């Protein structure tokens, strides 16, 4: 299995005899900061050279808007496009849409468009033909009105709340923005939601009106089909998948965590601690999990279990698995279901060095913590605002863990989303070490906290786990402290030198596991 395969960053070569191609650039444009919202005015390409994003202050609306710019098209060109699209629909065997090789589909569409044009007795200048091909690509291969948005690596979410209301996006830099895109007819929106379902390999209908799936590029889709469950009509939300996972250095870059805090987690992971990442919806739990998984030794056998495939690791001995829903009619029986519970039970038989569970919700927790108690280090996420809520959720139905198993958690990372100077930021709010859990009490230690006033992280107290490592691994307090400091400096140096790409960072961490002295020398660390 090749886990390294990414979206192609090179300019694709069109198939022989084909002129149109789509450039999928992995390059993410760097966007400037603006002192005032009303100064915001940036434009960057989405599908070069056809579509662009123009983000700017709208004086009338008194807000920043996201304007999608597509090639202008005259009425005459629109009529030709319509005839072509109708003709193509008649020609096309719908199953071709699932052909994996996109360039083969584009070439098929282009050849047939040319045949149709000659049947219509039309000869178009090349630039006009290419423009029409952009629209044909968008509507047949892509996701119609929002296809260009799917190419914007700055977008986190695309939200459609119904018919005749503009789509909103969540932009990584400029946050919630209204777009100039909207579905004006209920039927078009319904058939778009059907298309989303089809692309996720799922089925949506009146009888089965809720979609929870994943597009081929791994973006997550939630949609509703009918008006009775969402008043505005069909709706959808797409969370765009970032093509590159965030390295720990990227977390320092966006100030989600500090080098010290990450060095601490690195130590914990190397010395086989159990880590839980908690926080509210969308606070960055899964991204954080993926980032700190960089700290697992390069040769470790890692088993990961998720409901939807989000994790992206470079470890060569990684066995990812994804649970599967029942395929029985309407999900009414368990035929074909492979639950997290089943997967996790199987995973412990695969002799893992580390077990990762994407998100804990139910009975699988029991297996996970039993595994943790028998010496398999684990990292997992859970939806809970704070440590107390997490423990309550673990100890009550449907999870029902006894306190002795909850106690196998060594450290809890609490993620939060807050506002600083009007900007939404994601921060690791604190790290809490779990010392003892009984049915009536919780003994904990909080070595790291984030201070919202100064936007800084503080190492507040001694680590209880570092003390535990002394007895378990026969190290002295000084040795642990020295190693912790070295790793802090190494992460800091990587950050200062601008080394944040996930491959580079993975390589340096791997090298540190093999020959630490060489890596330290390279970074001038004593
Ligand atoms: N540290 C961060 N800084 C800024 N944006 C982030 C950060 N971490 C994650 N994001 C972005 O926030 C969005 C949500 O991230 P993620 O899926 O990791 O959150 P989550 O807590 O796991 O969400 P959910 O509760 O839906 O599982 C993604 O678009 C991601 O790219
Ligand atoms: Mg998540």
XYZ file of C-alpha atoms and ligand atoms in Angstrom:
558
model
C 0.000 0.000 0.000
C 1.357 3.417 -0.814
C 0.401 5.921 1.857
C 2.550 8.607 0.400
C 0.501 9.123 -2.672
C -0.678 12.688 -2.635
C -2.519 14.949 -4.979
C -0.225 15.444 -7.909
C 1.547 18.745 -7.618
C 2.950 18.754 -11.116
C 1.244 20.099 -14.178
C -0.543 17.108 -15.707
C 0.173 16.188 -19.269
C -3.058 15.975 -21.217
C -3.783 12.596 -22.823
C -2.603 12.388 -26.474
C -4.887 14.377 -28.718
C -6.382 16.226 -25.737
C -5.811 19.891 -25.086
C -7.656 20.537 -21.851
C -6.124 19.610 -18.503
C -6.525 20.604 -14.897
C -3.630 21.860 -12.884
C -3.856 20.675 -9.307
C -1.331 22.712 -7.501
C -0.203 21.581 -4.063
C 1.237 25.036 -3.608
C -0.768 26.959 -1.048
C -0.683 30.721 -1.603
C 0.580 32.691 1.388
C -2.030 35.251 2.365
C -1.300 38.575 4.038
C -2.659 39.870 7.326
C -4.673 43.064 7.245
C -4.935 45.517 10.084
C -8.573 46.289 9.327
C -11.185 44.022 7.852
C -12.160 46.748 5.446
C -8.646 46.585 3.948
C -8.904 42.922 2.988
C -8.471 42.468 -0.745
C -6.756 39.341 -2.055
C -7.071 37.293 -5.188
C -5.566 33.856 -5.820
C -6.038 31.114 -8.413
C -8.152 28.038 -7.718
C -8.173 26.176 -11.039
C -5.511 27.877 -13.113
C -6.051 29.740 -15.421
C -9.829 29.541 -15.194
C -11.085 30.301 -11.729
C -10.012 32.563 -8.885
C -10.980 33.455 -5.349
C -11.374 37.143 -4.658
C -11.744 37.915 -0.980
C -12.594 41.499 -0.265
C -14.532 43.937 1.854
C -18.022 44.567 0.533
C -18.957 48.144 1.321
C -22.665 47.553 0.787
C -22.895 44.440 2.930
C -20.330 45.788 5.414
C -18.598 42.450 5.556
C -15.756 40.513 3.972
C -16.984 38.280 1.143
C -15.591 35.388 -0.857
C -16.204 35.939 -4.521
C -15.661 33.040 -6.897
C -14.548 34.314 -10.286
C -15.132 31.974 -13.190
C -14.522 32.684 -16.883
C -17.175 35.121 -18.141
C -19.519 33.510 -20.596
C -21.769 35.248 -23.146
C -25.363 34.196 -23.832
C -24.322 32.637 -27.136
C -21.554 30.648 -25.451
C -23.951 29.581 -22.727
C -26.340 28.228 -25.355
C -23.516 26.230 -26.948
C -22.454 24.924 -23.536
C -26.018 23.813 -22.836
C -26.239 21.934 -26.130
C -22.884 20.317 -25.468
C -23.840 19.281 -21.945
C -27.151 17.847 -23.132
C -25.373 15.984 -25.922
C -22.744 14.638 -23.561
C -25.401 13.462 -21.120
C -27.004 11.454 -23.889
C -23.688 10.026 -25.015
C -22.288 9.158 -21.703
C -22.633 5.946 -19.896
C -22.996 7.321 -16.369
C -20.613 4.744 -14.925
C -17.682 6.529 -16.521
C -17.953 9.145 -13.799
C -16.439 6.638 -11.423
C -13.384 6.034 -13.575
C -10.496 6.699 -11.254
C -8.188 8.145 -13.866
C -9.413 11.700 -14.191
C -7.356 12.529 -17.279
C -9.029 9.630 -19.134
C -12.445 11.112 -18.332
C -11.361 14.591 -19.425
C -10.011 13.234 -22.660
C -13.260 11.317 -23.268
C -15.300 14.476 -22.640
C -13.108 16.595 -24.863
C -13.225 14.173 -27.788
C -16.982 13.861 -27.562
C -17.445 17.615 -27.257
C -15.467 18.053 -30.461
C -17.647 15.459 -32.212
C -20.771 17.265 -30.994
C -19.467 20.638 -32.123
C -18.767 19.368 -35.621
C -22.244 17.807 -35.703
C -23.605 21.243 -34.809
C -21.456 22.693 -37.576
C -19.579 24.920 -35.108
C -15.914 25.755 -35.055
C -14.833 27.599 -31.913
C -11.630 29.541 -31.306
C -9.334 27.606 -28.963
C -9.698 29.960 -25.971
C -13.500 29.730 -26.113
C -13.385 25.959 -26.462
C -11.073 25.677 -23.441
C -13.381 27.910 -21.437
C -16.349 25.679 -22.263
C -14.257 22.631 -21.369
C -13.654 24.191 -17.953
C -17.429 24.297 -17.403
C -17.862 20.771 -18.763
C -15.104 19.505 -16.473
C -16.672 21.334 -13.535
C -20.127 19.882 -14.133
C -19.277 16.345 -15.228
C -16.103 15.440 -13.374
C -16.223 17.980 -10.576
C -18.746 19.242 -8.068
C -20.432 21.821 -10.294
C -20.753 25.244 -8.667
C -18.413 24.407 -5.830
C -15.717 22.532 -7.761
C -13.326 25.481 -7.695
C -13.820 25.843 -3.946
C -12.744 22.231 -3.504
C -9.355 23.325 -4.869
C -8.921 26.058 -2.261
C -6.598 24.762 0.426
C -7.499 27.759 2.569
C -11.072 26.605 2.992
C -11.959 24.489 5.999
C -15.690 24.109 5.443
C -18.247 24.823 2.737
C -21.762 25.245 4.061
C -25.050 25.316 2.239
C -28.086 25.961 4.408
C -30.698 25.485 1.746
C -32.067 26.807 -1.467
C -31.808 30.494 -2.430
C -29.409 31.376 0.301
C -25.706 32.034 -0.342
C -23.173 29.386 0.539
C -20.782 30.233 3.341
C -17.243 29.083 3.749
C -14.923 28.942 6.720
C -11.617 30.344 5.597
C -8.441 29.448 7.482
C -7.276 33.037 7.501
C -10.332 35.254 7.150
C -12.869 32.934 8.855
C -16.617 32.940 8.034
C -17.277 34.432 4.636
C -20.379 34.694 2.518
C -19.856 33.555 -1.068
C -21.462 34.624 -4.327
C -22.620 31.038 -4.938
C -26.160 29.854 -4.410
C -28.520 27.136 -5.548
C -31.623 28.844 -6.879
C -33.784 25.775 -7.485
C -34.755 23.112 -5.036
C -34.478 20.381 -7.651
C -30.947 21.366 -8.614
C -29.887 21.340 -4.988
C -31.497 17.931 -4.484
C -29.740 16.473 -7.470
C -26.492 18.035 -6.274
C -26.902 16.325 -2.898
C -27.577 13.074 -4.788
C -24.339 13.624 -6.668
C -22.465 14.176 -3.405
C -23.873 10.905 -2.096
C -22.938 9.079 -5.261
C -19.378 10.413 -5.076
C -19.171 9.178 -1.482
C -20.337 5.768 -2.654
C -23.566 6.183 -0.699
C -27.220 6.567 -1.403
C -29.564 9.346 -0.293
C -33.330 9.374 -0.749
C -36.608 10.357 0.902
C -36.438 7.153 2.923
C -32.805 7.656 3.800
C -32.437 11.435 3.950
C -29.184 11.880 5.879
C -25.751 11.540 4.353
C -22.548 11.157 6.302
C -19.740 10.259 3.952
C -16.392 10.957 2.471
C -15.507 12.125 -1.030
C -12.745 10.411 -3.007
C -10.333 13.203 -1.960
C -11.257 12.348 1.675
C -13.235 15.542 2.332
C -16.019 14.865 4.800
C -19.634 15.407 3.724
C -22.790 15.776 5.767
C -26.015 16.436 3.917
C -29.775 16.321 4.270
C -32.109 15.632 1.419
C -35.575 16.843 2.270
C -37.378 19.793 3.711
C -38.999 17.921 6.566
C -35.687 17.500 8.382
C -34.151 20.869 7.605
C -36.503 23.744 6.987
C -34.515 25.417 4.184
C -34.628 22.341 2.010
C -31.630 20.153 1.239
C -28.424 21.219 2.988
C -24.817 20.170 2.985
C -21.523 20.791 4.743
C -18.198 19.749 3.316
C -15.045 19.784 5.366
C -12.177 20.023 2.957
C -9.364 17.631 3.617
C -5.945 19.244 3.811
C -3.608 17.387 1.485
C -0.689 17.690 3.849
C -0.933 16.649 7.480
C 0.248 19.223 9.987
C 3.671 18.517 11.355
C 4.366 19.382 15.009
C 6.399 22.355 13.756
C 3.339 23.667 11.933
C 1.552 23.574 15.297
C 4.276 25.798 16.731
C 3.941 28.023 13.698
C 0.225 28.614 14.257
C 0.829 28.839 18.023
C -1.381 25.866 18.865
C 1.411 24.437 20.998
C 4.930 25.330 22.162
C 8.194 23.445 21.496
C 8.409 22.602 25.208
C 4.960 21.134 25.301
C 5.572 19.071 22.177
C 8.925 17.835 23.496
C 7.076 16.668 26.581
C 4.577 14.752 24.431
C 7.419 13.306 22.388
C 8.942 11.906 25.605
C 5.579 10.517 26.666
C 5.042 8.838 23.330
C 8.508 7.317 23.173
C 8.078 5.986 26.698
C 4.737 4.394 25.891
C 2.257 6.561 27.717
C -1.464 6.643 27.011
C -2.619 9.954 25.646
C -6.111 11.277 25.165
C -6.962 14.385 23.148
C -10.220 16.064 24.033
C -12.131 19.204 23.030
C -15.324 20.415 21.399
C -16.344 19.881 17.786
C -13.809 21.175 15.273
C -11.266 22.260 17.891
C -8.507 20.425 16.017
C -8.384 17.108 17.920
C -7.789 14.883 14.906
C -5.192 17.236 13.408
C -3.385 17.351 16.744
C -3.473 13.573 17.009
C -1.980 13.289 13.546
C 0.751 15.793 14.420
C 1.889 14.147 17.620
C 1.825 10.738 15.925
C 4.958 12.055 14.152
C 6.726 11.343 17.455
C 6.183 7.597 17.297
C 9.405 5.696 16.547
C 9.884 5.236 12.782
C 9.876 1.437 12.917
C 6.932 1.100 15.331
C 4.030 -1.104 14.337
C 1.095 1.263 14.473
C -2.502 0.192 14.194
C -5.079 2.932 13.679
C -8.831 2.653 13.766
C -11.234 5.309 12.563
C -14.828 5.775 11.482
C -13.716 7.807 8.508
C -10.235 7.853 7.110
C -8.564 11.069 8.253
C -5.150 10.081 9.587
C -2.106 10.398 7.393
C 1.184 9.016 8.716
C 4.509 8.404 7.055
C 5.448 5.405 9.201
C 6.084 2.416 6.980
C 4.794 -0.116 9.510
C 1.368 1.508 9.798
C -1.831 -0.511 9.451
C -4.782 1.857 9.020
C -8.321 0.535 9.217
C -11.714 2.139 8.852
C -14.984 0.848 10.255
C -17.813 0.008 7.916
C -21.509 0.601 8.301
C -24.028 -2.170 7.872
C -25.107 -2.654 4.284
C -28.463 -4.211 5.194
C -31.519 -2.495 3.711
C -31.909 0.868 5.444
C -29.225 -0.213 7.863
C -31.817 -2.343 9.618
C -29.626 -5.361 10.157
C -25.927 -5.715 10.856
C -25.014 -7.364 7.594
C -21.530 -6.358 6.517
C -20.951 -4.108 9.512
C -17.404 -3.888 10.830
C -17.571 -1.747 13.928
C -14.791 0.062 15.787
C -15.289 -2.529 18.514
C -14.620 -5.458 16.153
C -11.677 -3.716 14.521
C -10.097 -2.846 17.815
C -10.427 -6.402 19.115
C -8.715 -7.642 15.964
C -6.052 -4.935 16.140
C -4.680 -6.087 19.481
C -4.038 -9.489 17.926
C -1.781 -7.795 15.370
C 0.829 -7.119 18.072
C 0.832 -3.351 17.753
C 3.440 -1.128 19.373
C 0.922 1.715 19.323
C -2.831 1.824 18.890
C -4.612 4.933 17.632
C -8.372 5.320 17.821
C -9.751 8.246 15.807
C -12.639 9.020 18.101
C -13.982 7.154 21.094
C -17.745 7.006 21.378
C -18.939 3.678 22.690
C -18.068 0.220 23.810
C -14.790 0.172 21.885
C -13.367 2.237 24.761
C -13.431 -0.837 26.948
C -11.200 -2.790 24.563
C -8.906 0.201 24.110
C -8.328 0.757 27.801
C -7.961 -2.935 28.490
C -5.268 -2.967 25.809
C -3.693 0.087 27.411
C -3.759 -1.612 30.809
C -1.937 -4.611 29.359
C 0.894 -2.447 28.095
C -0.066 -1.212 24.612
C 0.370 2.542 24.399
C -2.610 4.314 22.890
C -3.504 7.719 21.521
C -7.112 8.623 20.953
C -9.531 11.541 20.782
C -12.853 12.091 22.437
C -15.485 14.780 22.348
C -15.454 16.414 25.813
C -14.841 19.989 26.916
C -12.764 19.195 29.990
C -11.136 16.350 31.906
C -14.012 15.981 34.371
C -16.574 15.686 31.566
C -14.373 13.154 29.820
C -14.157 10.991 32.930
C -17.899 11.233 33.523
C -18.552 10.168 29.953
C -16.144 7.262 30.225
C -17.671 6.021 33.469
C -21.339 6.253 32.509
C -23.429 4.441 29.847
C -22.892 3.550 27.077
C -19.164 3.335 27.838
C -19.258 2.277 31.509
C -15.562 1.974 32.249
C -14.465 1.124 35.797
C -12.217 3.781 37.417
C -9.259 1.381 37.303
C -9.343 1.441 33.494
C -9.911 5.215 33.266
C -6.739 5.503 35.308
C -4.701 3.944 32.483
C -4.846 7.354 30.753
C -1.580 9.097 31.527
C -2.122 12.509 29.976
C -5.026 14.454 28.524
C -4.495 17.218 25.944
C -7.371 19.693 26.062
C -7.947 21.490 22.749
C -9.853 24.748 22.542
C -11.007 27.281 20.045
C -10.964 30.865 21.289
C -10.981 34.403 20.040
C -7.864 36.534 20.274
C -8.150 40.117 19.037
C -11.224 39.070 17.122
C -9.489 36.132 15.395
C -10.504 32.524 15.926
C -7.506 30.552 17.148
C -6.973 26.949 18.175
C -4.864 26.348 21.230
C -3.836 23.436 23.400
C -5.462 24.780 26.545
C -3.678 22.502 28.989
C -2.167 19.093 29.499
C -3.479 17.244 32.505
C -1.854 14.154 33.948
C -4.175 11.621 35.506
C -2.719 10.308 38.748
C -5.560 8.436 40.417
C -9.222 7.880 39.669
C -11.701 6.385 42.096
C -15.468 6.296 41.971
C -15.557 9.418 44.114
C -12.411 11.368 43.357
C -9.889 12.391 40.765
C -6.265 13.172 41.489
C -4.582 15.063 38.689
C -1.599 17.246 37.878
C -1.513 19.993 35.261
C 2.067 20.580 34.107
C 1.207 22.806 31.131
C -1.310 25.603 30.744
C -1.998 28.162 28.077
C -2.591 31.699 29.291
C -5.198 33.429 27.107
C -4.136 36.904 28.277
C -0.577 36.641 26.997
C -1.238 33.856 24.468
C 1.680 31.940 25.941
C 2.237 28.456 27.329
C 3.584 27.881 30.813
C 5.293 24.884 32.287
C 3.624 25.275 35.636
C 4.387 22.209 37.652
C 6.693 19.246 37.652
C 5.547 16.344 35.613
C 4.239 13.383 37.530
C 4.830 11.151 34.499
C 8.494 12.132 34.271
C 8.837 10.878 37.844
C 7.111 7.646 36.918
C 9.537 7.170 34.006
C 12.423 7.229 36.475
C 11.201 4.097 38.201
C 9.853 2.364 35.102
C 12.827 2.976 32.827
C 15.629 3.323 35.367
C 16.539 6.868 34.348
C 17.614 9.637 36.683
C 15.665 12.870 36.996
C 18.610 14.723 35.425
C 18.716 12.393 32.421
C 15.032 12.922 31.770
C 15.313 16.664 32.207
C 18.307 16.851 29.853
C 16.559 14.798 27.179
C 13.446 16.947 27.495
C 15.529 20.096 27.059
C 17.369 18.706 24.016
C 14.138 17.858 22.267
C 12.659 21.247 23.125
C 15.696 22.897 21.547
C 15.552 20.636 18.507
C 11.889 21.480 17.864
C 12.617 25.160 18.443
C 15.536 25.065 15.996
C 13.424 23.346 13.358
C 10.792 26.036 13.809
C 13.376 28.843 13.615
C 14.870 27.396 10.450
C 11.463 27.142 8.851
C 11.497 23.330 8.671
C 7.804 22.507 8.895
C 6.984 20.336 5.870
C 5.649 16.994 7.057
C 8.175 14.855 5.208
C 11.192 16.847 6.384
C 9.978 16.869 9.956
C 9.252 13.140 9.862
C 12.757 12.473 8.563
C 14.435 14.514 11.285
C 12.435 12.828 14.044
C 13.232 9.419 12.546
C 16.919 10.322 12.340
C 16.838 11.439 15.965
C 15.614 8.009 16.998
C 18.508 6.379 15.158
C 21.458 8.728 15.709
C 20.481 11.513 18.103
C 24.007 12.914 18.432
C 24.296 13.539 14.698
C 20.983 15.349 14.559
C 21.894 17.486 17.568
C 25.219 18.359 15.980
C 23.518 19.407 12.781
C 21.339 21.785 14.756
C 24.165 23.038 16.998
C 22.604 21.672 20.154
C 24.932 20.570 22.960
N -4.101 24.068 15.203
C -4.937 24.466 14.258
N -4.977 25.749 13.831
C -5.821 26.148 12.863
N -6.674 25.321 12.228
C -6.688 24.026 12.600
C -5.821 23.537 13.632
N -6.052 22.225 13.792
C -7.010 21.917 12.914
N -7.394 22.980 12.193
C -8.442 23.015 11.167
O -9.676 22.955 11.864
C -10.591 22.080 11.229
C -11.033 21.005 12.205
O -9.931 20.208 12.562
P -10.084 18.712 13.074
O -10.856 17.889 12.112
O -8.721 18.254 13.448
O -10.944 18.957 14.391
P -11.721 17.904 15.300
O -11.723 18.482 16.677
O -11.114 16.551 15.151
O -13.155 17.961 14.670
P -14.394 16.961 14.934
O -14.933 17.319 16.275
O -15.326 17.304 13.825
O -13.829 15.560 14.849
C -9.848 21.521 10.014
O -10.228 22.236 8.880
C -8.393 21.759 10.327
O -7.605 21.915 9.173
Mg -11.999 14.713 14.610
